mmCIF file of C-alpha atoms and ligand atoms in Angstrom:
data_model
loop_
_atom_site.group_PDB
_atom_site.id
_atom_site.type_symbol
_atom_site.label_atom_id
_atom_site.label_comp_id
_atom_site.label_asym_id
_atom_site.label_seq_id
_atom_site.Cartn_x
_atom_site.Cartn_y
_atom_site.Cartn_z
ATOM 1 C CA UNK A 1 -0.136 0.119 -0.319
ATOM 2 C CA UNK A 2 1.662 3.220 -1.331
ATOM 3 C CA UNK A 3 0.807 6.462 0.785
ATOM 4 C CA UNK A 4 1.461 9.697 -0.907
ATOM 5 C CA UNK A 5 2.218 12.943 0.523
ATOM 6 C CA UNK A 6 1.438 16.328 -1.109
ATOM 7 C CA UNK A 7 0.011 19.890 -0.563
ATOM 8 C CA UNK A 8 -3.842 20.237 0.027
ATOM 9 C CA UNK A 9 -5.485 20.943 -3.435
ATOM 10 C CA UNK A 10 -8.975 23.126 -3.250
ATOM 11 C CA UNK A 11 -10.532 19.934 -4.698
ATOM 12 C CA UNK A 12 -10.091 17.877 -1.509
ATOM 13 C CA UNK A 13 -12.434 19.064 0.689
ATOM 14 C CA UNK A 14 -14.741 16.676 0.789
ATOM 15 C CA UNK A 15 -12.140 14.394 1.349
ATOM 16 C CA UNK A 16 -10.564 16.503 4.281
ATOM 17 C CA UNK A 17 -13.911 17.690 5.693
ATOM 18 C CA UNK A 18 -15.036 14.303 7.537
ATOM 19 C CA UNK A 19 -10.869 13.991 8.626
ATOM 20 C CA UNK A 20 -11.260 17.260 10.023
ATOM 21 C CA UNK A 21 -14.107 16.597 11.681
ATOM 22 C CA UNK A 22 -12.844 13.427 12.772
ATOM 23 C CA UNK A 23 -9.903 15.530 14.825
ATOM 24 C CA UNK A 24 -12.214 17.914 16.178
ATOM 25 C CA UNK A 25 -14.365 15.195 17.782
ATOM 26 C CA UNK A 26 -10.811 13.143 18.922
ATOM 27 C CA UNK A 27 -10.129 15.965 21.316
ATOM 28 C CA UNK A 28 -13.832 16.438 21.977
ATOM 29 C CA UNK A 29 -13.677 20.102 20.579
ATOM 30 C CA UNK A 30 -16.582 21.691 18.955
ATOM 31 C CA UNK A 31 -15.196 24.741 16.788
ATOM 32 C CA UNK A 32 -17.720 27.423 15.433
ATOM 33 C CA UNK A 33 -17.936 26.410 11.569
ATOM 34 C CA UNK A 34 -16.339 30.033 10.922
ATOM 35 C CA UNK A 35 -12.891 28.832 12.210
ATOM 36 C CA UNK A 36 -12.919 25.547 10.258
ATOM 37 C CA UNK A 37 -13.885 27.819 7.071
ATOM 38 C CA UNK A 38 -10.921 30.053 7.724
ATOM 39 C CA UNK A 39 -8.541 27.294 8.853
ATOM 40 C CA UNK A 40 -9.322 25.343 5.426
ATOM 41 C CA UNK A 41 -9.356 29.002 3.496
ATOM 42 C CA UNK A 42 -5.409 29.944 4.866
ATOM 43 C CA UNK A 43 -4.295 26.310 5.042
ATOM 44 C CA UNK A 44 -4.369 27.107 0.626
ATOM 45 C CA UNK A 45 -3.631 30.571 1.050
ATOM 46 C CA UNK A 46 -0.004 30.752 -0.139
ATOM 47 C CA UNK A 47 0.783 34.132 1.624
ATOM 48 C CA UNK A 48 -0.409 32.358 5.131
ATOM 49 C CA UNK A 49 1.830 30.816 7.436
ATOM 50 C CA UNK A 50 -0.749 27.966 7.874
ATOM 51 C CA UNK A 51 -0.431 25.491 5.517
ATOM 52 C CA UNK A 52 -1.572 21.478 4.963
ATOM 53 C CA UNK A 53 -0.047 18.185 3.471
ATOM 54 C CA UNK A 54 -1.807 15.552 2.995
ATOM 55 C CA UNK A 55 -1.332 11.790 2.855
ATOM 56 C CA UNK A 56 -3.183 10.032 0.134
ATOM 57 C CA UNK A 57 -3.834 6.302 -0.659
ATOM 58 C CA UNK A 58 -5.121 5.133 -3.912
ATOM 59 C CA UNK A 59 -5.987 8.527 -4.930
ATOM 60 C CA UNK A 60 -8.353 9.129 -1.468
ATOM 61 C CA UNK A 61 -7.184 11.771 1.302
ATOM 62 C CA UNK A 62 -6.668 9.738 4.470
ATOM 63 C CA UNK A 63 -4.845 11.726 6.604
ATOM 64 C CA UNK A 64 -3.200 15.619 7.137
ATOM 65 C CA UNK A 65 -0.802 17.379 8.718
ATOM 66 C CA UNK A 66 -1.906 20.882 9.614
ATOM 67 C CA UNK A 67 1.696 23.119 10.087
ATOM 68 C CA UNK A 68 2.312 26.971 11.012
ATOM 69 C CA UNK A 69 5.421 27.980 9.825
ATOM 70 C CA UNK A 70 6.891 31.167 12.090
ATOM 71 C CA UNK A 71 10.194 32.970 12.893
ATOM 72 C CA UNK A 72 12.015 32.575 16.525
ATOM 73 C CA UNK A 73 14.275 34.504 18.005
ATOM 74 C CA UNK A 74 16.837 31.954 18.343
ATOM 75 C CA UNK A 75 17.300 30.950 14.938
ATOM 76 C CA UNK A 76 17.343 33.080 11.604
ATOM 77 C CA UNK A 77 15.809 30.414 9.832
ATOM 78 C CA UNK A 78 11.853 29.375 10.064
ATOM 79 C CA UNK A 79 10.617 26.796 12.612
ATOM 80 C CA UNK A 80 7.498 24.653 11.869
ATOM 81 C CA UNK A 81 4.989 23.978 14.200
ATOM 82 C CA UNK A 82 2.917 20.923 13.224
ATOM 83 C CA UNK A 83 -0.644 21.705 15.070
ATOM 84 C CA UNK A 84 -2.311 18.951 13.871
ATOM 85 C CA UNK A 85 -1.876 15.310 12.599
ATOM 86 C CA UNK A 86 -4.554 12.957 11.926
ATOM 87 C CA UNK A 87 -5.269 9.405 10.073
ATOM 88 C CA UNK A 88 -8.288 8.194 8.812
ATOM 89 C CA UNK A 89 -8.940 5.309 12.121
ATOM 90 C CA UNK A 90 -9.772 2.782 9.052
ATOM 91 C CA UNK A 91 -6.621 2.862 8.120
ATOM 92 C CA UNK A 92 -4.405 3.677 10.797
ATOM 93 C CA UNK A 93 -0.937 1.477 11.780
ATOM 94 C CA UNK A 94 0.015 1.558 7.703
ATOM 95 C CA UNK A 95 2.394 4.196 7.654
ATOM 96 C CA UNK A 96 0.414 7.362 6.596
ATOM 97 C CA UNK A 97 1.416 9.243 9.944
ATOM 98 C CA UNK A 98 4.925 8.289 9.765
ATOM 99 C CA UNK A 99 5.035 9.621 6.298
ATOM 100 C CA UNK A 100 3.221 12.765 6.483
ATOM 101 C CA UNK A 101 5.977 13.627 9.492
ATOM 102 C CA UNK A 102 8.820 12.123 7.121
ATOM 103 C CA UNK A 103 7.404 14.223 4.307
ATOM 104 C CA UNK A 104 7.585 17.269 6.576
ATOM 105 C CA UNK A 105 11.249 16.828 7.536
ATOM 106 C CA UNK A 106 11.972 16.257 4.391
ATOM 107 C CA UNK A 107 10.415 19.368 3.334
ATOM 108 C CA UNK A 108 12.316 21.527 5.930
ATOM 109 C CA UNK A 109 15.502 20.017 4.802
ATOM 110 C CA UNK A 110 14.873 21.227 1.763
ATOM 111 C CA UNK A 111 13.585 24.210 2.362
ATOM 112 C CA UNK A 112 15.830 25.699 5.419
ATOM 113 C CA UNK A 113 13.594 25.495 8.339
ATOM 114 C CA UNK A 114 15.507 25.209 11.481
ATOM 115 C CA UNK A 115 13.256 22.747 13.476
ATOM 116 C CA UNK A 116 9.919 20.739 12.907
ATOM 117 C CA UNK A 117 8.378 20.408 16.725
ATOM 118 C CA UNK A 118 4.700 19.404 17.908
ATOM 119 C CA UNK A 119 3.448 18.665 21.516
ATOM 120 C CA UNK A 120 1.093 16.188 22.426
ATOM 121 C CA UNK A 121 -0.624 14.483 25.265
ATOM 122 C CA UNK A 122 1.540 12.810 27.825
ATOM 123 C CA UNK A 123 -0.618 9.870 27.683
ATOM 124 C CA UNK A 124 -1.201 9.878 23.533
ATOM 125 C CA UNK A 125 -0.456 6.379 22.488
ATOM 126 C CA UNK A 126 0.202 7.821 19.127
ATOM 127 C CA UNK A 127 4.140 8.797 21.186
ATOM 128 C CA UNK A 128 4.786 5.494 20.034
ATOM 129 C CA UNK A 129 5.414 6.982 16.526
ATOM 130 C CA UNK A 130 6.666 10.120 17.449
ATOM 131 C CA UNK A 131 9.552 8.435 19.706
ATOM 132 C CA UNK A 132 11.027 7.098 15.862
ATOM 133 C CA UNK A 133 11.647 10.502 15.154
ATOM 134 C CA UNK A 134 13.099 12.459 18.771
ATOM 135 C CA UNK A 135 13.101 11.941 22.159
ATOM 136 C CA UNK A 136 10.434 14.145 24.514
ATOM 137 C CA UNK A 137 11.995 17.168 26.671
ATOM 138 C CA UNK A 138 10.814 18.115 29.432
ATOM 139 C CA UNK A 139 9.279 21.241 28.774
ATOM 140 C CA UNK A 140 5.384 21.729 29.824
ATOM 141 C CA UNK A 141 3.049 24.105 28.525
ATOM 142 C CA UNK A 142 1.192 27.490 30.150
ATOM 143 C CA UNK A 143 -1.792 28.543 28.693
ATOM 144 C CA UNK A 144 -3.369 31.547 29.490
ATOM 145 C CA UNK A 145 -6.961 31.926 27.925
ATOM 146 C CA UNK A 146 -7.417 35.640 26.674
HETATM 147 C C1 COA B 1 -1.339 9.625 15.350
HETATM 148 C C2 COA B 1 -1.851 9.188 13.859
HETATM 149 C C3 COA B 1 -1.659 10.954 13.108
HETATM 150 C C4 COA B 1 -0.721 7.734 13.949
HETATM 151 O O1 COA B 1 -1.300 7.800 12.081
HETATM 152 P P1 COA B 1 -1.014 6.188 11.572
HETATM 153 O O2 COA B 1 -1.259 6.551 10.164
HETATM 154 O O3 COA B 1 -1.832 4.977 12.475
HETATM 155 O O4 COA B 1 0.510 5.809 12.092
HETATM 156 P P2 COA B 1 1.688 5.207 11.370
HETATM 157 O O5 COA B 1 0.952 3.995 10.441
HETATM 158 O O6 COA B 1 2.633 6.101 10.700
HETATM 159 O O7 COA B 1 2.237 4.096 12.874
HETATM 160 C C5 COA B 1 3.822 4.134 12.942
HETATM 161 C C6 COA B 1 4.276 3.476 13.971
HETATM 162 O O8 COA B 1 3.373 4.320 15.044
HETATM 163 C C7 COA B 1 2.590 3.129 15.401
HETATM 164 N N1 COA B 1 1.138 4.263 15.973
HETATM 165 C C8 COA B 1 1.282 5.245 15.682
HETATM 166 N N2 COA B 1 0.381 5.828 16.378
HETATM 167 C C9 COA B 1 -0.062 4.754 17.338
HETATM 168 C C10 COA B 1 -1.390 4.975 18.078
HETATM 169 N N3 COA B 1 -2.180 6.161 18.234
HETATM 170 N N4 COA B 1 -1.448 3.640 19.023
HETATM 171 C C11 COA B 1 -0.465 3.174 19.120
HETATM 172 N N5 COA B 1 0.649 3.191 18.422
HETATM 173 C C12 COA B 1 0.553 3.783 17.048
HETATM 174 C C13 COA B 1 2.177 2.126 14.539
HETATM 175 O O9 COA B 1 1.239 1.308 15.647
HETATM 176 C C14 COA B 1 3.341 2.288 13.810
HETATM 177 O O10 COA B 1 3.634 1.103 14.756
HETATM 178 P P3 COA B 1 4.802 -0.338 14.029
HETATM 179 O O11 COA B 1 5.479 0.263 13.038
HETATM 180 O O12 COA B 1 5.726 -0.698 14.878
HETATM 181 O O13 COA B 1 3.806 -0.935 13.486
HETATM 182 C C15 COA B 1 -2.785 8.602 14.056
HETATM 183 O O14 COA B 1 -3.009 7.366 14.864
HETATM 184 C C16 COA B 1 -4.314 9.487 14.722
HETATM 185 O O15 COA B 1 -4.855 10.329 13.714
HETATM 186 N N6 COA B 1 -4.560 9.403 15.861
HETATM 187 C C17 COA B 1 -5.521 10.405 16.441
HETATM 188 C C18 COA B 1 -5.570 11.894 16.677
HETATM 189 C C19 COA B 1 -4.077 11.707 17.313
HETATM 190 O O16 COA B 1 -3.641 11.349 18.517
HETATM 191 N N7 COA B 1 -3.240 12.658 16.494
HETATM 192 C C20 COA B 1 -2.240 13.127 16.664
HETATM 193 C C21 COA B 1 -2.328 14.132 18.407
HETATM 194 S S1 COA B 1 -0.881 15.362 18.798
#
């Protein structure tokens, strides 16, 4: 089974949307429709710092990586935050998640990004996948709602 990773395209909406809904349900999050609409729009907009790579199997979009490329104070090169990663539960365990991260890693090397990073819950079983790429550090996150 071959997994292809590529940039999101306008015509992907019907494939992407159920995955996005699956992802927000996974985090028990009810996003306002206007937020999803803007996220979709920005992911396609080359002037936005937000972008999306999708994974395809047999021509069907089955996963995505939503990212934000941002500046950093400790580097002159762009830093890539992998904010959302999701694979259709019917095709999990077939390498799509790994292919998405590897594709970002390869893109970052090509494009001269300094780092690719992501955060996850302490107990997310997906850490089995993440541990293949790097050791988790000991930073903890503080969030202030505004
Ligand atoms: C995390 C996720 C994207 C991984 O996608 P995937 O396509 O199943 O991952 P892969 O098939 O590339 O996994 C590679 C390896 O990691 C393991 N792995 C990946 N995700 C895992 C999970 N959630 N639980 C247990 N093992 C997992 C796979 O079993 C596989 O191990 P193997 O090589 O020994 O067989 C997918 O499980 C998912 O969408 N989870 C729900 C949403 C989520 O947790 N997103 C990440 C939030 S930070």
